[in-house]
Each structure stands twice: as structure tokens, then as C-alpha cells.
Short mmCIF file of C-alpha atoms in Angstrom, two decimals:
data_model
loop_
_atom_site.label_atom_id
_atom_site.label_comp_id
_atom_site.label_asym_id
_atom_site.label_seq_id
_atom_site.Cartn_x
_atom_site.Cartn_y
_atom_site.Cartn_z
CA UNK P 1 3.25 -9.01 2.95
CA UNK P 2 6.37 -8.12 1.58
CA UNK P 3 7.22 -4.71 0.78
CA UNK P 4 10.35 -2.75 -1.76
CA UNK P 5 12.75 -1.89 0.62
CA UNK P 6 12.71 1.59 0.52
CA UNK P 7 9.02 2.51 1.15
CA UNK P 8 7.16 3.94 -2.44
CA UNK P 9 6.53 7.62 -1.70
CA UNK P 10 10.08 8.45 -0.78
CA UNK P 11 11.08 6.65 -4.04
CA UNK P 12 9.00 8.48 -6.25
CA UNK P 13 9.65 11.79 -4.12
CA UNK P 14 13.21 11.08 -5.25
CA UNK P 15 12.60 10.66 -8.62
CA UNK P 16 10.46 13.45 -9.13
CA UNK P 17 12.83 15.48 -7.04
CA UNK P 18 16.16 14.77 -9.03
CA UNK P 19 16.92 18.41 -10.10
CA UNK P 20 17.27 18.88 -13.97
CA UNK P 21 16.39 15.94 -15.10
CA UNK P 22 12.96 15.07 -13.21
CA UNK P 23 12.21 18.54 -14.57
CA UNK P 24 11.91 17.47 -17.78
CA UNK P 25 10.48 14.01 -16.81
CA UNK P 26 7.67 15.80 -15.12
CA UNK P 27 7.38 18.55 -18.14
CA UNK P 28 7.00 14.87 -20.27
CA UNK P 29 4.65 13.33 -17.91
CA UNK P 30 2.33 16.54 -17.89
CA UNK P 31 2.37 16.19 -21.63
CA UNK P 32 1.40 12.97 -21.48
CA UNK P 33 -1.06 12.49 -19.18
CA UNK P 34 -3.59 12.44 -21.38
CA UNK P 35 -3.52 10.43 -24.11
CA UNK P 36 -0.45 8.07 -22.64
CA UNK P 37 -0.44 7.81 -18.93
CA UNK P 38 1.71 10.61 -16.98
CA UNK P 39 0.72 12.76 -13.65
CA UNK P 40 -0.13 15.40 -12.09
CA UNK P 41 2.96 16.73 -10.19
CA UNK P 42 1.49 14.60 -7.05
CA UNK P 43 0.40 11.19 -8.62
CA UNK P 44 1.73 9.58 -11.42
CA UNK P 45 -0.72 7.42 -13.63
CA UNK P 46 0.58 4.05 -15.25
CA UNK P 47 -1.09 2.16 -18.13
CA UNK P 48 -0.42 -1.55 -17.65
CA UNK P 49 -1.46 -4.77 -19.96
CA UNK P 50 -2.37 -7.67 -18.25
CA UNK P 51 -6.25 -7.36 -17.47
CA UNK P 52 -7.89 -10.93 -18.38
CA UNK P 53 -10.35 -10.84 -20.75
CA UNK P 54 -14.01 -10.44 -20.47
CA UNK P 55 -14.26 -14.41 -20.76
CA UNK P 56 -12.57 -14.85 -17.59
CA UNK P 57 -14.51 -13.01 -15.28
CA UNK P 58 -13.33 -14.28 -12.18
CA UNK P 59 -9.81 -13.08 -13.59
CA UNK P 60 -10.70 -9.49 -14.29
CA UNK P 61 -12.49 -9.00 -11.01
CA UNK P 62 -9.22 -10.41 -9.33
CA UNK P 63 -7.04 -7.98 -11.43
CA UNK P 64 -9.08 -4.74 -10.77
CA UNK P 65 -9.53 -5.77 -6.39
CA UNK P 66 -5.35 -5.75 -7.08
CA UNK P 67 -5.52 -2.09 -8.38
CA UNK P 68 -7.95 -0.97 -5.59
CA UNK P 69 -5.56 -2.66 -3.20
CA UNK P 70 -1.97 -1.59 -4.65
CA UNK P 71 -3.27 2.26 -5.08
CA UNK P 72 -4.19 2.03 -1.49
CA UNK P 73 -0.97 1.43 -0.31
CA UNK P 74 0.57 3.89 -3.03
CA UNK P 75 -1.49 6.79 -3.29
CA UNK P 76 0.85 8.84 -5.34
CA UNK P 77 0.06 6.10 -8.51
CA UNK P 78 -2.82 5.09 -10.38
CA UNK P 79 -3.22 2.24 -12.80
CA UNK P 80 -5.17 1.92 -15.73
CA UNK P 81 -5.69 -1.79 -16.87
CA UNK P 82 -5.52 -2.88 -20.72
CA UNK P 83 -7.08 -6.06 -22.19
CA UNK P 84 -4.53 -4.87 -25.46
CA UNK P 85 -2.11 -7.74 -25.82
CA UNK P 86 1.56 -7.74 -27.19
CA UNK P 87 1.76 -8.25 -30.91
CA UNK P 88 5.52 -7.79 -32.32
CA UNK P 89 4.16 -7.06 -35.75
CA UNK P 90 2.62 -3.87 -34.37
CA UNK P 91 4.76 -3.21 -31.45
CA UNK P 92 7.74 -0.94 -33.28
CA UNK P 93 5.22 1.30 -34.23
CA UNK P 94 3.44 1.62 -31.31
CA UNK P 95 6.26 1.94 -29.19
CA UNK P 96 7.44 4.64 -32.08
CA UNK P 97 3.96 6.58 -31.79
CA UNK P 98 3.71 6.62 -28.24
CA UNK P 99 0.97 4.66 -28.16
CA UNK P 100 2.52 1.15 -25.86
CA UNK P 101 1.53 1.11 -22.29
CA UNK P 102 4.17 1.25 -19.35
CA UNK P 103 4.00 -2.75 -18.76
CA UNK P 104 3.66 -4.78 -21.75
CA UNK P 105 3.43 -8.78 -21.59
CA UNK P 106 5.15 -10.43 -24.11
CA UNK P 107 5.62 -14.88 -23.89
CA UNK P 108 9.06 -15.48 -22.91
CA UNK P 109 10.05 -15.75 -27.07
CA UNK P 110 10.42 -11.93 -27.23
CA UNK P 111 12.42 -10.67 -24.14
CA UNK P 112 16.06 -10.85 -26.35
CA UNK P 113 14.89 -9.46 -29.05
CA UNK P 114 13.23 -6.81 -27.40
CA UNK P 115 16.51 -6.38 -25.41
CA UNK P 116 18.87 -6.19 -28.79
CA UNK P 117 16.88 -3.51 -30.42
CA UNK P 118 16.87 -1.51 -27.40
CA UNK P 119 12.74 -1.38 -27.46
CA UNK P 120 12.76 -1.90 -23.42
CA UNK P 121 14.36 -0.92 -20.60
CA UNK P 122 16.73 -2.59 -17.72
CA UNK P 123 14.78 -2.25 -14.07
CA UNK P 124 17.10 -3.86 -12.30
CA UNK P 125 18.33 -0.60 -9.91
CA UNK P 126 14.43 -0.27 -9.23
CA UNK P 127 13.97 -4.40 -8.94
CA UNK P 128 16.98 -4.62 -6.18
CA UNK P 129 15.12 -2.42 -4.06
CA UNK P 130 12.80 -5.46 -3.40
CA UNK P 131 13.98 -6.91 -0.31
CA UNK P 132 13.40 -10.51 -1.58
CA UNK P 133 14.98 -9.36 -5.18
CA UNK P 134 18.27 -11.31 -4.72
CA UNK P 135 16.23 -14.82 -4.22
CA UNK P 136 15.07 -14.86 -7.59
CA UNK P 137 15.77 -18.55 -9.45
CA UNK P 138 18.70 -17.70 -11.71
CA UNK P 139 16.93 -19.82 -14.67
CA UNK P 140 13.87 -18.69 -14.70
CA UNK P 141 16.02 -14.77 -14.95
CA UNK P 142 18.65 -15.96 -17.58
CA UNK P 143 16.46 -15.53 -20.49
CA UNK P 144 15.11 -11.95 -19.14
CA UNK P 145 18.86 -10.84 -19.00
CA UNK P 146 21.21 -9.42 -21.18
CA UNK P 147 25.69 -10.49 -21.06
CA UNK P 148 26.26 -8.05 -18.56
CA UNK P 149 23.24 -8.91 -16.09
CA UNK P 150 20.64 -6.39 -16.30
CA UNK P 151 17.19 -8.05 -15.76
CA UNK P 152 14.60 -6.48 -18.07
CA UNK P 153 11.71 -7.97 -17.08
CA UNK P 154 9.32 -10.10 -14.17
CA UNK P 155 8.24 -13.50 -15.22
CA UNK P 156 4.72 -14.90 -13.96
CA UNK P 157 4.36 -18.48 -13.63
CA UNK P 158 6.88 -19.90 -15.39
CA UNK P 159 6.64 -23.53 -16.63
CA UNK P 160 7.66 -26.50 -18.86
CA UNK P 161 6.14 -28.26 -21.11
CA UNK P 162 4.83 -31.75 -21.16
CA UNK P 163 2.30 -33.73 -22.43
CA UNK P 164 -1.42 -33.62 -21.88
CA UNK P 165 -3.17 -36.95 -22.10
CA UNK P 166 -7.26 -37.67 -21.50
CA UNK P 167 -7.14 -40.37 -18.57
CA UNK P 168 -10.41 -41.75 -19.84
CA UNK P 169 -9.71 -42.55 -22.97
CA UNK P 170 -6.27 -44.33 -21.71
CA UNK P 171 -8.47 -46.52 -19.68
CA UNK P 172 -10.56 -47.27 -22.53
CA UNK P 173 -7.94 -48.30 -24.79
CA UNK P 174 -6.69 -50.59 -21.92
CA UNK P 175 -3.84 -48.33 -20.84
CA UNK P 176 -2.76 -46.97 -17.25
CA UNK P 177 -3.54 -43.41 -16.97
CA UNK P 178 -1.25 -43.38 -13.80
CA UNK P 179 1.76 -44.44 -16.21
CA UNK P 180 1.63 -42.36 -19.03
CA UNK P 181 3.96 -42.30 -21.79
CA UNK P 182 7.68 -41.77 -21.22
CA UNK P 183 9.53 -42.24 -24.71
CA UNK P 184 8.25 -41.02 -27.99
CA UNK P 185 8.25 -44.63 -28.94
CA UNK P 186 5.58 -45.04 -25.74
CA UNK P 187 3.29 -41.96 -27.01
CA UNK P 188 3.11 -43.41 -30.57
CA UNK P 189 2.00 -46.97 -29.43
CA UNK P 190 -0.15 -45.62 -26.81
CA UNK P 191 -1.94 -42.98 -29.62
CA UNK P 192 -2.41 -46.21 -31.80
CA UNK P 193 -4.40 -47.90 -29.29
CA UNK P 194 -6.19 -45.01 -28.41
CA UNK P 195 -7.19 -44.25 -31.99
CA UNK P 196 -7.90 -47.90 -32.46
CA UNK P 197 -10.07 -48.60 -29.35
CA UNK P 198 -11.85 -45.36 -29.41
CA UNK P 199 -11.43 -44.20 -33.07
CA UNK P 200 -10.47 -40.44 -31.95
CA UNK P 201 -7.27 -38.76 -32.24
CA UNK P 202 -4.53 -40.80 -30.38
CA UNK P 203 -2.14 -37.49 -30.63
CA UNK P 204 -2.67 -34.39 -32.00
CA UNK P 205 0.06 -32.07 -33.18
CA UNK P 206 -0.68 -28.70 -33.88
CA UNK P 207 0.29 -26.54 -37.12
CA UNK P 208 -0.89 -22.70 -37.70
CA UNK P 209 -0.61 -19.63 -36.07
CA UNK P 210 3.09 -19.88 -35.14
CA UNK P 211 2.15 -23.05 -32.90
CA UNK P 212 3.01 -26.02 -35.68
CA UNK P 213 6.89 -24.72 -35.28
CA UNK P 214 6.35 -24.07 -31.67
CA UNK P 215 5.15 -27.84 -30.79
CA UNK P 216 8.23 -28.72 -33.71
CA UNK P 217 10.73 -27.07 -31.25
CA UNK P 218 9.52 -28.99 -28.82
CA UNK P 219 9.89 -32.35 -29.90
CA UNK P 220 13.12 -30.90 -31.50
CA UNK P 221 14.40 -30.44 -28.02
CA UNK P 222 12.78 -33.90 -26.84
CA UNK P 223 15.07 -35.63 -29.55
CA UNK P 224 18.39 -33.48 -28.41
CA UNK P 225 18.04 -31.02 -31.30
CA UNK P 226 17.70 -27.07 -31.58
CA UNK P 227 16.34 -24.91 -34.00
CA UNK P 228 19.02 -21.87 -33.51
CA UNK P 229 22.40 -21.83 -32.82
CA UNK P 230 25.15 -18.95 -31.83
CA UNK P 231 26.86 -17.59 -35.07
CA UNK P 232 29.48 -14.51 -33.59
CA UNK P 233 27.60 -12.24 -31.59
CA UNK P 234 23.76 -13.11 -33.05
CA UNK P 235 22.17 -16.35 -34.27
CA UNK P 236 21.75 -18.55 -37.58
CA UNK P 237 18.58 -21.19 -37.91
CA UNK P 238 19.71 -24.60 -37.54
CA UNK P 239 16.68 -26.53 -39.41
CA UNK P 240 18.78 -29.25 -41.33
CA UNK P 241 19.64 -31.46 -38.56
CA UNK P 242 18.98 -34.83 -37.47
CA UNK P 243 16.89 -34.09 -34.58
CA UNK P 244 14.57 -31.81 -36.82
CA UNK P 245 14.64 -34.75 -39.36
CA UNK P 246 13.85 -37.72 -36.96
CA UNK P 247 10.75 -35.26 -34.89
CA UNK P 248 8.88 -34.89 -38.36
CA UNK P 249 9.90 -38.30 -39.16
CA UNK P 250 7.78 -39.55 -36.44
CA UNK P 251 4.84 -37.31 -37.25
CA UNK P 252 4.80 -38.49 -40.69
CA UNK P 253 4.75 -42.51 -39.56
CA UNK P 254 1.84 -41.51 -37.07
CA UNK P 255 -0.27 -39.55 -39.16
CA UNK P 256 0.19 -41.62 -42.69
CA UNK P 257 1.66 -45.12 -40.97
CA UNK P 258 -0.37 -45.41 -37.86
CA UNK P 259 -2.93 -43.20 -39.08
CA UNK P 260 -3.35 -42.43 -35.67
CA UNK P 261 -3.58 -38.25 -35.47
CA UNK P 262 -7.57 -38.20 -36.66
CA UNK P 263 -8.32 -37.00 -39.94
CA UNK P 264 -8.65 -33.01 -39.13
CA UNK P 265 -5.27 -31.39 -39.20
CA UNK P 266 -4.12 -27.58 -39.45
CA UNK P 267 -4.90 -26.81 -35.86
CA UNK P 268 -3.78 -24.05 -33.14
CA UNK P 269 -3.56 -24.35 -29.80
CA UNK P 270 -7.59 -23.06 -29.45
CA UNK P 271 -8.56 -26.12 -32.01
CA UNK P 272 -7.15 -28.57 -30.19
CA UNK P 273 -7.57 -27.45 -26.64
CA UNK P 274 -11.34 -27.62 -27.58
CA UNK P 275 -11.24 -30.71 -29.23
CA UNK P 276 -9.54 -32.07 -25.98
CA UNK P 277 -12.39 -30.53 -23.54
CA UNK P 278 -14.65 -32.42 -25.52
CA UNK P 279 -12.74 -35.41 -25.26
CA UNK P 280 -11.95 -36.21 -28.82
CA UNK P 281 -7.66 -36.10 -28.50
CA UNK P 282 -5.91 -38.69 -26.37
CA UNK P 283 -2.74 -36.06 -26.15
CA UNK P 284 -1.10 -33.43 -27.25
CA UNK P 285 1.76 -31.30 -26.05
CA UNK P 286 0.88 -29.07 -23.78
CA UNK P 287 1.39 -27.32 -20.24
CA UNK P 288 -0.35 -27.87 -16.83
CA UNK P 289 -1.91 -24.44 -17.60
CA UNK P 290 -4.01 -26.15 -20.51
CA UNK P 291 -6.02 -27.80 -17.55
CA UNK P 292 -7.28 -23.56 -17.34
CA UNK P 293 -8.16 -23.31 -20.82
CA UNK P 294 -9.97 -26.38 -20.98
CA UNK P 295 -11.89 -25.78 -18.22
CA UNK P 296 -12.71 -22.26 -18.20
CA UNK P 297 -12.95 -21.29 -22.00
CA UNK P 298 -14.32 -24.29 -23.27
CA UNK P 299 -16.35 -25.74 -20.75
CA UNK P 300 -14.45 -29.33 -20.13
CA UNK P 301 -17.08 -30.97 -17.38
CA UNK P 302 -15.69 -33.93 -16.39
CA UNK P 303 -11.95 -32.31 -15.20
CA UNK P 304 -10.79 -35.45 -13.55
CA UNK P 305 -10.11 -36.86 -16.98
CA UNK P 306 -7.84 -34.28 -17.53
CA UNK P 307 -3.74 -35.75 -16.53
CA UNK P 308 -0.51 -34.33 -17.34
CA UNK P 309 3.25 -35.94 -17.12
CA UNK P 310 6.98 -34.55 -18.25
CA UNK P 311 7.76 -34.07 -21.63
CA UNK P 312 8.43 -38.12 -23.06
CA UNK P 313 12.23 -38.05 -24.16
CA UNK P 314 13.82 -39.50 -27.50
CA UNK P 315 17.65 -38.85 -26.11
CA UNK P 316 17.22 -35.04 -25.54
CA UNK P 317 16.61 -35.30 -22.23
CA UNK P 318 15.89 -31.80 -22.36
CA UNK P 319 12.18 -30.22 -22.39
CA UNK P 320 10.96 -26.43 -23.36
CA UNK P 321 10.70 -23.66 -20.65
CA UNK P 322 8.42 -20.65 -21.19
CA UNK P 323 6.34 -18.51 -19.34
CA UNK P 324 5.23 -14.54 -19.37
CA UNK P 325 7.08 -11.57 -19.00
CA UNK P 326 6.11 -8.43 -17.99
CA UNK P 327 8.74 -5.41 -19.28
CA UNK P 328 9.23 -2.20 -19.48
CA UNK P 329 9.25 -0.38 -22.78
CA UNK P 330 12.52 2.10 -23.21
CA UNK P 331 10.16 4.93 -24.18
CA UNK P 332 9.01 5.37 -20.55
CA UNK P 333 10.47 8.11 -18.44
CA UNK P 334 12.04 7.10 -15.39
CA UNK P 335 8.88 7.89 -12.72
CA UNK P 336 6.83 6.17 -14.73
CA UNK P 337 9.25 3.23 -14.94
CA UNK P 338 9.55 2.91 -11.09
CA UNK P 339 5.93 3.01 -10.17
CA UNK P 340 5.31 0.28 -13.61
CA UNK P 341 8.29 -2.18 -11.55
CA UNK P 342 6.72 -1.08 -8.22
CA UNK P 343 3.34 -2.78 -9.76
CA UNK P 344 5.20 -5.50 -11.31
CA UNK P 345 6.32 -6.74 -8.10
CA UNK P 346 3.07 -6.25 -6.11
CA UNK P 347 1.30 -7.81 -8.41
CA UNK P 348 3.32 -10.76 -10.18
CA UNK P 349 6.41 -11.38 -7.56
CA UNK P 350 4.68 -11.12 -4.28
CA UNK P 351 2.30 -13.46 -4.65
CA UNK P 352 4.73 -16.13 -5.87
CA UNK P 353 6.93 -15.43 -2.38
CA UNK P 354 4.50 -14.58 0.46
CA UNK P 355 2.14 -17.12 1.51
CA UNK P 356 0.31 -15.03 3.01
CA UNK P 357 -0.38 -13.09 -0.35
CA UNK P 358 -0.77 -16.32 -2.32
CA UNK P 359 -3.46 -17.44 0.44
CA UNK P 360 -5.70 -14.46 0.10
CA UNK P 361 -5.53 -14.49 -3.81
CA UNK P 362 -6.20 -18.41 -4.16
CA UNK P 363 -9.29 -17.94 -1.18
CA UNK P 364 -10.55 -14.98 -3.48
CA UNK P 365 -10.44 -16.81 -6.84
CA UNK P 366 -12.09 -20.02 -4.91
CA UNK P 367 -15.00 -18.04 -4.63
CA UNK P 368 -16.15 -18.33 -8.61
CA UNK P 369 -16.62 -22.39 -9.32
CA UNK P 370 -15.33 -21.76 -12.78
CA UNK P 371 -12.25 -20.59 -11.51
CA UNK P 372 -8.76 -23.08 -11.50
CA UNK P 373 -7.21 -22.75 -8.47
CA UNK P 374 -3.99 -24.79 -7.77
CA UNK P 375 -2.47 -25.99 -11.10
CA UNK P 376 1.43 -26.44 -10.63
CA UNK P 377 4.03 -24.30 -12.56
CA UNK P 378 7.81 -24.17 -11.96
CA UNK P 379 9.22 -22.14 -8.62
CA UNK P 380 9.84 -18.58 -9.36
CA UNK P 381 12.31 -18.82 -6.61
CA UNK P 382 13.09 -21.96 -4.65
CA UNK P 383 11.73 -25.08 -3.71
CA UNK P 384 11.60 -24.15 -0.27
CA UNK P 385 9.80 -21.16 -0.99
CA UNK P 386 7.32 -22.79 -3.44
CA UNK P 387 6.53 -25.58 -0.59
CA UNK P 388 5.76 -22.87 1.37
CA UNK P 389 3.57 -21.56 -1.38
CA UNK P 390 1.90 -24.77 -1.73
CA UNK P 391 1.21 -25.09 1.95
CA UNK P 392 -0.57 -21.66 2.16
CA UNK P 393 -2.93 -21.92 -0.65
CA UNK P 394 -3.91 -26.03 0.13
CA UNK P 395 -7.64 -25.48 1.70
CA UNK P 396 -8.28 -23.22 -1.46
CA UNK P 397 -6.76 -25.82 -4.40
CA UNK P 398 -10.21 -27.04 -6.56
CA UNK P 399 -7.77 -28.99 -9.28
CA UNK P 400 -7.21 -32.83 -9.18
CA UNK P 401 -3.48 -32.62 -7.63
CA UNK P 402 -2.81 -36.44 -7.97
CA UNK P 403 -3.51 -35.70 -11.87
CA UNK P 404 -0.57 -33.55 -12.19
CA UNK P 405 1.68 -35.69 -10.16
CA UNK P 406 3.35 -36.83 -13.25
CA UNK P 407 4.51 -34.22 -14.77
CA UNK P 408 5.73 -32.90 -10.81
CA UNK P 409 7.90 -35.58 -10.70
CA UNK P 410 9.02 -35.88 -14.71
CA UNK P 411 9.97 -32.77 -14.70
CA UNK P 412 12.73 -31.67 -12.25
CA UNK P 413 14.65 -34.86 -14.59
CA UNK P 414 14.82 -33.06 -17.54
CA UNK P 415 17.17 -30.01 -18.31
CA UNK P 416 15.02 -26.82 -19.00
CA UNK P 417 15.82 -25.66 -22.50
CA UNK P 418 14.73 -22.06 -23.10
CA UNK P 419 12.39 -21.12 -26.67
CA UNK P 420 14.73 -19.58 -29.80
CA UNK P 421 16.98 -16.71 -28.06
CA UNK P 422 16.29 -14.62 -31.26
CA UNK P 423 12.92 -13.77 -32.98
CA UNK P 424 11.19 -17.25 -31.75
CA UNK P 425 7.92 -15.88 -33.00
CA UNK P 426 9.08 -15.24 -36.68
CA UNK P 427 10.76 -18.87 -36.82
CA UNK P 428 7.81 -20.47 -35.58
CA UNK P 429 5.79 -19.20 -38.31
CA UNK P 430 8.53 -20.15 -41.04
CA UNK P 431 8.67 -23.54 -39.69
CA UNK P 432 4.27 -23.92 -40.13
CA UNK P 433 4.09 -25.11 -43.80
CA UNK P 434 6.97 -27.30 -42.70
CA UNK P 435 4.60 -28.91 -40.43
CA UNK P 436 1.52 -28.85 -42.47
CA UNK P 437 2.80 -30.38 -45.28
CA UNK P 438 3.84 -33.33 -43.67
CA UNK P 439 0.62 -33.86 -41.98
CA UNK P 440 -1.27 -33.09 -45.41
CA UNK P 441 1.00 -34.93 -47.80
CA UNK P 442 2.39 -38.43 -47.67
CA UNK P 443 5.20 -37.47 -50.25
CA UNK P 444 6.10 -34.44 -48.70
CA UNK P 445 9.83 -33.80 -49.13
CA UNK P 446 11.13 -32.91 -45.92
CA UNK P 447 14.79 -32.21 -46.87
CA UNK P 448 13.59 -29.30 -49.42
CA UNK P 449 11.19 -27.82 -47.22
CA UNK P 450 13.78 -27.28 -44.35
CA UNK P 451 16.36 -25.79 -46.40
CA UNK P 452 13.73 -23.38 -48.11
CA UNK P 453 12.42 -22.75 -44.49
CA UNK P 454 15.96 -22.46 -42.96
CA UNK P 455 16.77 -19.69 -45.72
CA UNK P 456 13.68 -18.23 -44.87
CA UNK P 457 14.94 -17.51 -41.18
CA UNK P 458 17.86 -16.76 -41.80
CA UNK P 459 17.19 -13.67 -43.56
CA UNK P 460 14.70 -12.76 -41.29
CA UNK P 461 17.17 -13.05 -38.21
CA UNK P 462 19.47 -10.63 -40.08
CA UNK P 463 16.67 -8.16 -39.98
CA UNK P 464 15.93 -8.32 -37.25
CA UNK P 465 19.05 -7.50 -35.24
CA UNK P 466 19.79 -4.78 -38.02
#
């Protein structure tokens, strides 16, 4: 196991220690303690979010054996786990009240944002004093850092997306699962025979909650496009372009041409995830991590139908990167903040270096059937290091490896293109009726509804840097 390099209780001894200043900290903490987290003078008592919820059982059980273990070796902390998750249209005033825990998780969208309003705080003194800190992959930290590079944040299985594809129902319409699409112009011929052999959804795009402008990004990228662009020091939408123009071009000749995307539109990612356990969508854009969902929340049986590849390209060459991120909000006082990046290393770094680490968890979470144990995601630090990884957890994998091989080697082709830099969330959700119209109506006039939409993010990105 690997450890911070200078061992925990002479780190928080220093902290607590540091003459004025941890005064007050500890004067806060007492106040705190309890309503907010805080300590006693000898322990100090974090509130963290990350707990899985009560649907994945296995999960939780995993998460709280972690706490028993980590307060073991650090008896001056204690953690109390929160099923609360991030939500940026409460956050401010939480974070305002007093009321956000120490380690929040927000999807990779946020991290910038957070990081221009000042609503978390660098760890990166507390992060180098990780032995293994310095091997880090450089990409997977760019979008976690601000221009003078502080990191702000630990990422937890990073990944790309791709596309998810039922290999039964390829067979069925007479294709090759083990050859999935590559171009855009492959997925729409190979959704028309789907839909016309089997008469269910060939593709599947999805269009509310924020996820019908995600999945738009994402073919936005596919076709060489963006959605934002650098303006000065901040960023403008960039809606009325091309790439935008040609990715709902092709959803309109599917859906109204081809007639190939079923007859049931406005769905999230929950809809159609479902729908796909069930075995009524040939694809949809997705990551390996759907293989999870579908088998754990919504009870997908046969799993060997279930195949993945690399994003299919249209001249981008270029597919989305995401992930989560676990920060640290600025509110926190500085003891606080080294035992929350203390836990943020045990628990989401370690087991993505140490074999050994990543061998015990995967045996554990091998133990519950329902559990997925084994699905790829990008290396959190090298390839040499994620072989490694690999190695150690082998005897416990219970996925279909040879499914994802894919979208393994897809992948490392394409260039990684990060979400939106600035207020992601807020764009996707601009960019939904966008979407929805052109699934719902044959006439809808694209050109109007991105300039309306671009205006529409626009002023929002001005708020939200002000």
C-alpha cells in the first residue's frame, strides 16, 4: 500500500499546531463540530459525498469497510459518508450556509467553474505530499487545474466516450458484432438494418435533463466541432457552426428519413439505459461504465449482449473525456482540508496505483454476483501502471473483456476532447429543446433554434463568471 509521504498524525499535528492561525482553525472546528463536521482538539471529523446509494448495496458496503479501514490507520479523523449529491443550482447556497460537506463530487463539467468563482480550494501542497503525486497523467489533471497549475481536485475513473451497441440484435440484423460501426455513415446504415430486421430502435439519442446537449457535444466533437470557444480571458457559445449543423443534420435524416430511432423520443440517460437492458436499442452513445448501470440498476440478464467500441468519427477525430471529481470546497479550514485530501487519496488514487489495493477491492466486490467487476476506463496514470492494475485484479474480473475490446483499441486513436471549460451543465440544458425539436418535428428550423439557443448561453456564461 502506498502511503502520503509524510505519515498523517505528524501532518495534522502540524496543522493544528501552527500558532495563531490553527488557533482560530481549531476555535472554527469546535464551532462546527456539530452541525458541519469539525473536532475535538484530538480528532478531526470530515463529512464526505460519495456513499453509493441504497440501490447498490454491494457499493455502500464497499464504501463504509473503506472508512473502517482508513480511520484505522488515521485515528486522529473520522468520516461521515453522504448519499447527498452535487447539484450547482443549490450548491452557492449551500456552500454560503455552511451546509456543503468537506469532499463534494461534481462530473468533470464543473471543476472550472467552480475554480473561477473561487467556490473550492487548491490541494495541491497537501496532494504533493503523496509519494506517487508527481505520476499523475497530465490529461486526465488539465481540466482539474487552473493557468498557473494548482490542481483542485482527484478524478476517479476517468473515461471516454463511445458507443454502446446490443451484439444480439447486430447478429440479427445480419451484422458483425465484432466490427461495429466506425463512421457516422456506418452507425446510420447499421441502425437502419437493425430497426428494419428487428423493428426496435436502431439508435437512440437522448434529449432531457441536460443529456440531449450532452450526447449533441458529443457528436459535435465526432464531426470536428465545439460548442465553446475562448473569447479574452472567459468563453462565448459557439452553436452556429457547421459541425453543430451537420450532427443534427444526421439526427434529423435518421429519425424522419430512415425512421430508424423508434417512435419514443425525449429520453435521459435512465430511459434509455433501461430500454437498452431490455434489449429494445441497437446503440446509443455511451461509456463502458453503462455496462454497470445496465446490469446493476436495471437488471440486464443476458450481459454478454452488451459490446462497446470508440466513438465512430465524421472528420473530428476527436471523442469526449469525462469522469468524476472529488474537490474541496474553499469554505473548509485548512485541518479539515488535509484530512478531506488525505481521504481523497486513500480512497480514489490508491486504488488506481497499487495493485495490491486494487486486488483486495475487486476480490471484495466479487463477492456480491450483482456486482461489475472489471469494466475498462482510461489510466489515471500510465499505461504501465494500469497494466499492472489489470494484472492484479484478473482472477476477480466477472465482465465479458473481449466485449470491450473495441472500444480498448478505438480509443487510444482518437484525441481526448474535454466537456465545455465553462458552465457545461447550463449549456447542455440550453441546447435540449434544440435537440427535441428536431426529433419531434420534421420542419424544425435548425438555424433559428441555434441562434436563439446560442444567445441563450451566452448570457448565461456572462453570469456566471460575474
Amino acid at each position: 500500500m502506498t502511503t502520503m509521504a509524510t505519515p498523517r498524525p505528524f501532518r495534522l499535528a502540524a496543522v493544528l499546531a501552527g500558532g495563531v492561525l490553527a488557533a482560530g482553525l481549531l476555535a472554527a472546528c469546535a464551532d462546527d463540530s456539530a452541525s458541519e463536521g469539525g473536532g475535538d482538539g484530538d480528532t478531526v471529523t470530515i463529512r464526505v459525498q460519495g456513499l453509493p446509494p441504497g440501490t447498490d448495496q454491494a457499493g455502500q458496503d464497499q464504501f463504509n469497510a473503506k472508512i473502517d479501514e482508513f480511520e484505522e490507520l488515521h485515528p486522529d479523523i473520522r468520516v461521515e459518508a453522504s448519499t447527498n449529491e452535487y447539484d450547482p443550482q443549490t450548491f452557492s447556497a449551500l456552500l454560503a450556509g455552511g451546509g456543503v460537506e468537506d469532499v463534494i463530487r461534481v462530473p468533470l463539467t464543473e471543476p472550472q467553474g467552480l475554480i473561477q468563482r473561487g467556490q473550492v480550494q487548491p490541494i495541491t501542497g497537501f496532494l504533493d505530499e503523496w509519494e506517487h503525486a508527481g505520476e499523475l497523467n497530465p490529461q486526465v489533471l488539465e481540466p482539474i487545474s487552473d493557468a498557473d497549475g494548482e490542481v483542485y481536485g482527484i478524478p476517479r475513473s476517468p473515461f471516454a466516450l463511445g458507443l454502446v451497441y446490443n451484439r444480439a440484435l447486430f447478429e440479427q440484423a445480419g451484422l458483425d458484432p465484432d466490427a461495429p460501426p466506425a463512421t457516422w455513415d456506418d452507425v446510420r446504415a447499421a441502425a437502419q438494418a437493425i430497426s428494419d430486421a428487428t423493428g426496435v430502435a436502431g439508435f437512440v439519442h437522448e434529449s432531457k435533463d441536460g443529456q440531449g446537449g450532452w450526447q449533441l457535444t458529443m457528436l459535435a466533437y465526432a464531426h470536428g466541432g465545439e460548442l465553446e470557444k475562448a473569447d479574452g480571458d472567459t468563453y462565448v457559445a459557439d452553436f452556429q457552426n457547421d459541425a453543430v449543423r451537420d450532427s443534427l443534420g444526421l439526427l434529423r435524416e435518421m429519425r424522419w428519413t430512415d425512421q430508424s430511432m423508434g417512435e419514443t423520443q425525449l429520453l435521459n440517460q435512465d430511459d434509455v439505459i433501461r430500454q437498452f437492458a431490455a434489449g429494445q436499442i441497437g446503440m446509443f452513445m455511451g461509456t463502458p461504465g453503462t455496462y454497470r448501470l445496465a446490469k446493476q440498476n436495471f437488471g440486464m440478464e443476458d450481459t454478454a449482449n452488451y459490446g462497446v467500441t470508440s466513438m465512430p468519427q465524421a472528420g473530428g477525430g476527436a471523442t469526449m473525456s469525462g469522469g468524476e471529481i472529488f474537490m474541496v470546497p474553499a469554505s473548509v479550514p485548512e485541518d479539515r482540508a488535509a484530512a478531506a485530501v488525505e481521504w481523497m487519496v486513500f480512497y480514489y488514487a490508491e486504488p488506481q496505483y497499487d495493485p495490491e489495493v486494487a486486488a483486495a477491492e475487486a476480490e471484495a466486490l466479487a463477492q456480491d454476483p450483482s456486482a461489475a467487476v472489471g469494466v475498462p476506463t482510461l489510466p489515471m496514470f500510465d499505461d504501465a501502471q494500469q497494466q499492472l492494475i489489470n494484472e492484479a485484479i484478473a482472477p476477480h474480473v466477472n465482465v465479458e473483456l473481449e466485449n470491450f475490446q473495441p472500444y480498448l483499441a478505438g480509443t487510444p486513436e482518437l484525441e481526448l476532447q474535454p466537456e465545455p471549460p465553462l458552465n457545461a451543465q447550463a449549456l447542455y440544458q440550453v441546447l435540449d429543446p434544440v435537440v427535441q425539436a428536431v426529433l419531434t418535428d420534421p420542419d424544425a428550423d435548425v438555424d433559428a433554434l441555434l441562434a436563439a439557443a446560442e444567445d441563450e448561453a451566452n448570457r448565461q456564461l456572462a453570469a456566471a463568471v460575474q
